[in-house]
């Protein structure tokens, strides 16, 4: 089933010049970028995006990190895009991520873990809408 998911190449991976490698991994897995932008999030934007984690102890450091430099924000489309992207990313902690995953290759630690991906269809819908009005998403025609 074709679906869409949001992916973020986080500031640590952008700084490491890993954008091309990560985009290539998405495409090799059959995930087509249908929207993409380079964005340096203001901290209030990061706080809005990660509001679901507001009560968690890592919320402030996460938002500070996500506003520390530019990120590449993408909408990926393909068969089972959410699961496929989650598998490509690997475990949240790069030290526990399987060899060959994005986080194993480009993450430093649980906080600086290179990428973000939606974890469910409902989350994907919210996250895509947060960054992309519908007219910014390529419809394939």
CSV table of C-alpha atoms in Angstrom, one decimal:
chain,number,residue,atom,x,y,z
A,1,UNK,CA,0.0,0.0,0.0
A,2,UNK,CA,1.4,3.4,-1.0
A,3,UNK,CA,1.6,5.9,1.8
A,4,UNK,CA,3.5,9.0,2.9
A,5,UNK,CA,5.7,9.6,5.8
A,6,UNK,CA,7.7,12.6,7.1
A,7,UNK,CA,11.5,12.2,7.4
A,8,UNK,CA,13.9,14.7,8.8
A,9,UNK,CA,17.7,14.7,8.3
A,10,UNK,CA,18.6,16.3,11.5
A,11,UNK,CA,21.2,19.1,12.1
A,12,UNK,CA,24.0,16.7,13.1
A,13,UNK,CA,23.7,14.7,9.9
A,14,UNK,CA,23.5,17.9,7.8
A,15,UNK,CA,26.6,19.2,9.5
A,16,UNK,CA,28.4,15.9,8.7
A,17,UNK,CA,27.5,16.3,5.0
A,18,UNK,CA,25.4,13.0,5.1
A,19,UNK,CA,22.4,14.4,3.1
A,20,UNK,CA,23.3,12.7,-0.1
A,21,UNK,CA,24.0,9.3,1.4
A,22,UNK,CA,20.7,9.4,3.4
A,23,UNK,CA,18.7,10.5,0.4
A,24,UNK,CA,20.3,7.7,-1.6
A,25,UNK,CA,19.2,5.2,1.0
A,26,UNK,CA,15.6,6.4,0.8
A,27,UNK,CA,15.6,6.1,-2.9
A,28,UNK,CA,17.3,2.7,-3.0
A,29,UNK,CA,14.5,1.4,-0.6
A,30,UNK,CA,11.8,2.6,-3.0
A,31,UNK,CA,10.9,5.8,-1.1
A,32,UNK,CA,10.3,8.7,-3.4
A,33,UNK,CA,10.8,12.2,-2.1
A,34,UNK,CA,7.6,14.1,-3.0
A,35,UNK,CA,8.4,17.3,-1.0
A,36,UNK,CA,11.7,18.6,0.5
A,37,UNK,CA,13.1,21.7,2.1
A,38,UNK,CA,16.1,22.8,4.0
A,39,UNK,CA,15.0,24.6,7.1
A,40,UNK,CA,16.7,26.1,10.1
A,41,UNK,CA,14.0,25.7,12.7
A,42,UNK,CA,13.4,28.4,15.3
A,43,UNK,CA,13.2,26.9,18.7
A,44,UNK,CA,9.4,27.7,19.0
A,45,UNK,CA,8.9,25.7,15.7
A,46,UNK,CA,10.8,22.7,17.2
A,47,UNK,CA,8.7,23.0,20.4
A,48,UNK,CA,5.5,22.9,18.4
A,49,UNK,CA,6.6,20.0,16.3
A,50,UNK,CA,7.8,17.9,19.3
A,51,UNK,CA,4.9,19.1,21.6
A,52,UNK,CA,3.9,15.5,22.2
A,53,UNK,CA,7.1,15.1,24.2
A,54,UNK,CA,6.7,18.3,26.3
A,55,UNK,CA,6.5,16.5,29.6
A,56,UNK,CA,9.6,14.3,28.9
A,57,UNK,CA,12.9,15.2,30.5
A,58,UNK,CA,14.6,15.5,27.1
A,59,UNK,CA,12.2,17.9,25.5
A,60,UNK,CA,14.2,21.1,26.0
A,61,UNK,CA,17.5,19.6,24.9
A,62,UNK,CA,15.8,18.0,21.8
A,63,UNK,CA,14.3,21.4,20.8
A,64,UNK,CA,17.6,23.1,21.4
A,65,UNK,CA,19.3,20.5,19.2
A,66,UNK,CA,16.7,20.7,16.5
A,67,UNK,CA,17.1,24.5,16.3
A,68,UNK,CA,20.9,24.4,16.4
A,69,UNK,CA,21.3,24.2,12.6
A,70,UNK,CA,19.5,23.4,9.3
A,71,UNK,CA,17.6,20.2,8.8
A,72,UNK,CA,16.3,18.6,5.6
A,73,UNK,CA,12.6,18.0,5.9
A,74,UNK,CA,11.1,15.5,3.5
A,75,UNK,CA,7.9,13.8,2.6
A,76,UNK,CA,8.6,10.2,1.4
A,77,UNK,CA,6.1,8.2,-0.6
A,78,UNK,CA,6.1,4.5,-1.3
A,79,UNK,CA,4.7,1.1,-0.4
A,80,UNK,CA,4.6,0.8,3.4
A,81,UNK,CA,6.6,4.0,3.6
A,82,UNK,CA,6.3,4.4,7.4
A,83,UNK,CA,7.6,0.9,8.3
A,84,UNK,CA,10.2,1.0,5.5
A,85,UNK,CA,11.6,4.3,6.8
A,86,UNK,CA,11.6,3.1,10.4
A,87,UNK,CA,13.5,0.0,9.4
A,88,UNK,CA,16.0,2.2,7.4
A,89,UNK,CA,16.6,4.5,10.4
A,90,UNK,CA,17.4,1.8,12.9
A,91,UNK,CA,17.0,2.0,16.7
A,92,UNK,CA,16.8,5.5,18.3
A,93,UNK,CA,20.2,4.9,20.0
A,94,UNK,CA,22.8,4.5,17.3
A,95,UNK,CA,24.8,2.2,19.5
A,96,UNK,CA,21.9,-0.3,19.4
A,97,UNK,CA,21.0,0.3,15.7
A,98,UNK,CA,21.6,-2.6,13.3
A,99,UNK,CA,24.6,-2.3,11.1
A,100,UNK,CA,23.6,-0.8,7.7
A,101,UNK,CA,20.9,1.5,9.2
A,102,UNK,CA,21.1,5.3,8.9
A,103,UNK,CA,21.5,5.8,12.6
A,104,UNK,CA,24.3,3.2,12.8
A,105,UNK,CA,26.1,4.9,10.0
A,106,UNK,CA,25.5,8.6,10.9
A,107,UNK,CA,24.2,8.9,14.5
A,108,UNK,CA,26.5,9.8,17.4
A,109,UNK,CA,24.3,9.0,20.4
A,110,UNK,CA,20.6,8.8,21.4
A,111,UNK,CA,20.2,12.6,21.1
A,112,UNK,CA,22.3,13.2,18.0
A,113,UNK,CA,20.8,10.3,16.0
A,114,UNK,CA,20.8,11.8,12.5
A,115,UNK,CA,17.2,11.3,11.4
A,116,UNK,CA,13.5,11.4,12.4
A,117,UNK,CA,10.6,9.5,10.9
A,118,UNK,CA,6.9,9.3,11.6
A,119,UNK,CA,5.9,6.3,13.6
A,120,UNK,CA,2.3,5.8,12.5
A,121,UNK,CA,-0.2,7.0,9.9
A,122,UNK,CA,-1.8,9.5,12.3
A,123,UNK,CA,1.6,10.9,13.3
A,124,UNK,CA,2.6,11.1,9.6
A,125,UNK,CA,-0.5,13.1,8.7
A,126,UNK,CA,0.1,15.6,11.5
A,127,UNK,CA,3.9,15.9,10.8
A,128,UNK,CA,3.5,16.3,7.1
A,129,UNK,CA,0.9,19.0,7.6
A,130,UNK,CA,3.1,20.7,10.1
A,131,UNK,CA,5.8,21.4,7.6
A,132,UNK,CA,4.1,21.2,4.1
A,133,UNK,CA,0.8,22.7,2.9
A,134,UNK,CA,-0.7,20.3,0.4
A,135,UNK,CA,0.2,22.4,-2.6
A,136,UNK,CA,3.9,21.9,-1.8
A,137,UNK,CA,3.7,18.1,-2.2
A,138,UNK,CA,4.4,16.7,-5.7
A,139,UNK,CA,1.4,14.6,-6.7
A,140,UNK,CA,3.2,12.4,-9.2
A,141,UNK,CA,1.7,13.9,-12.3
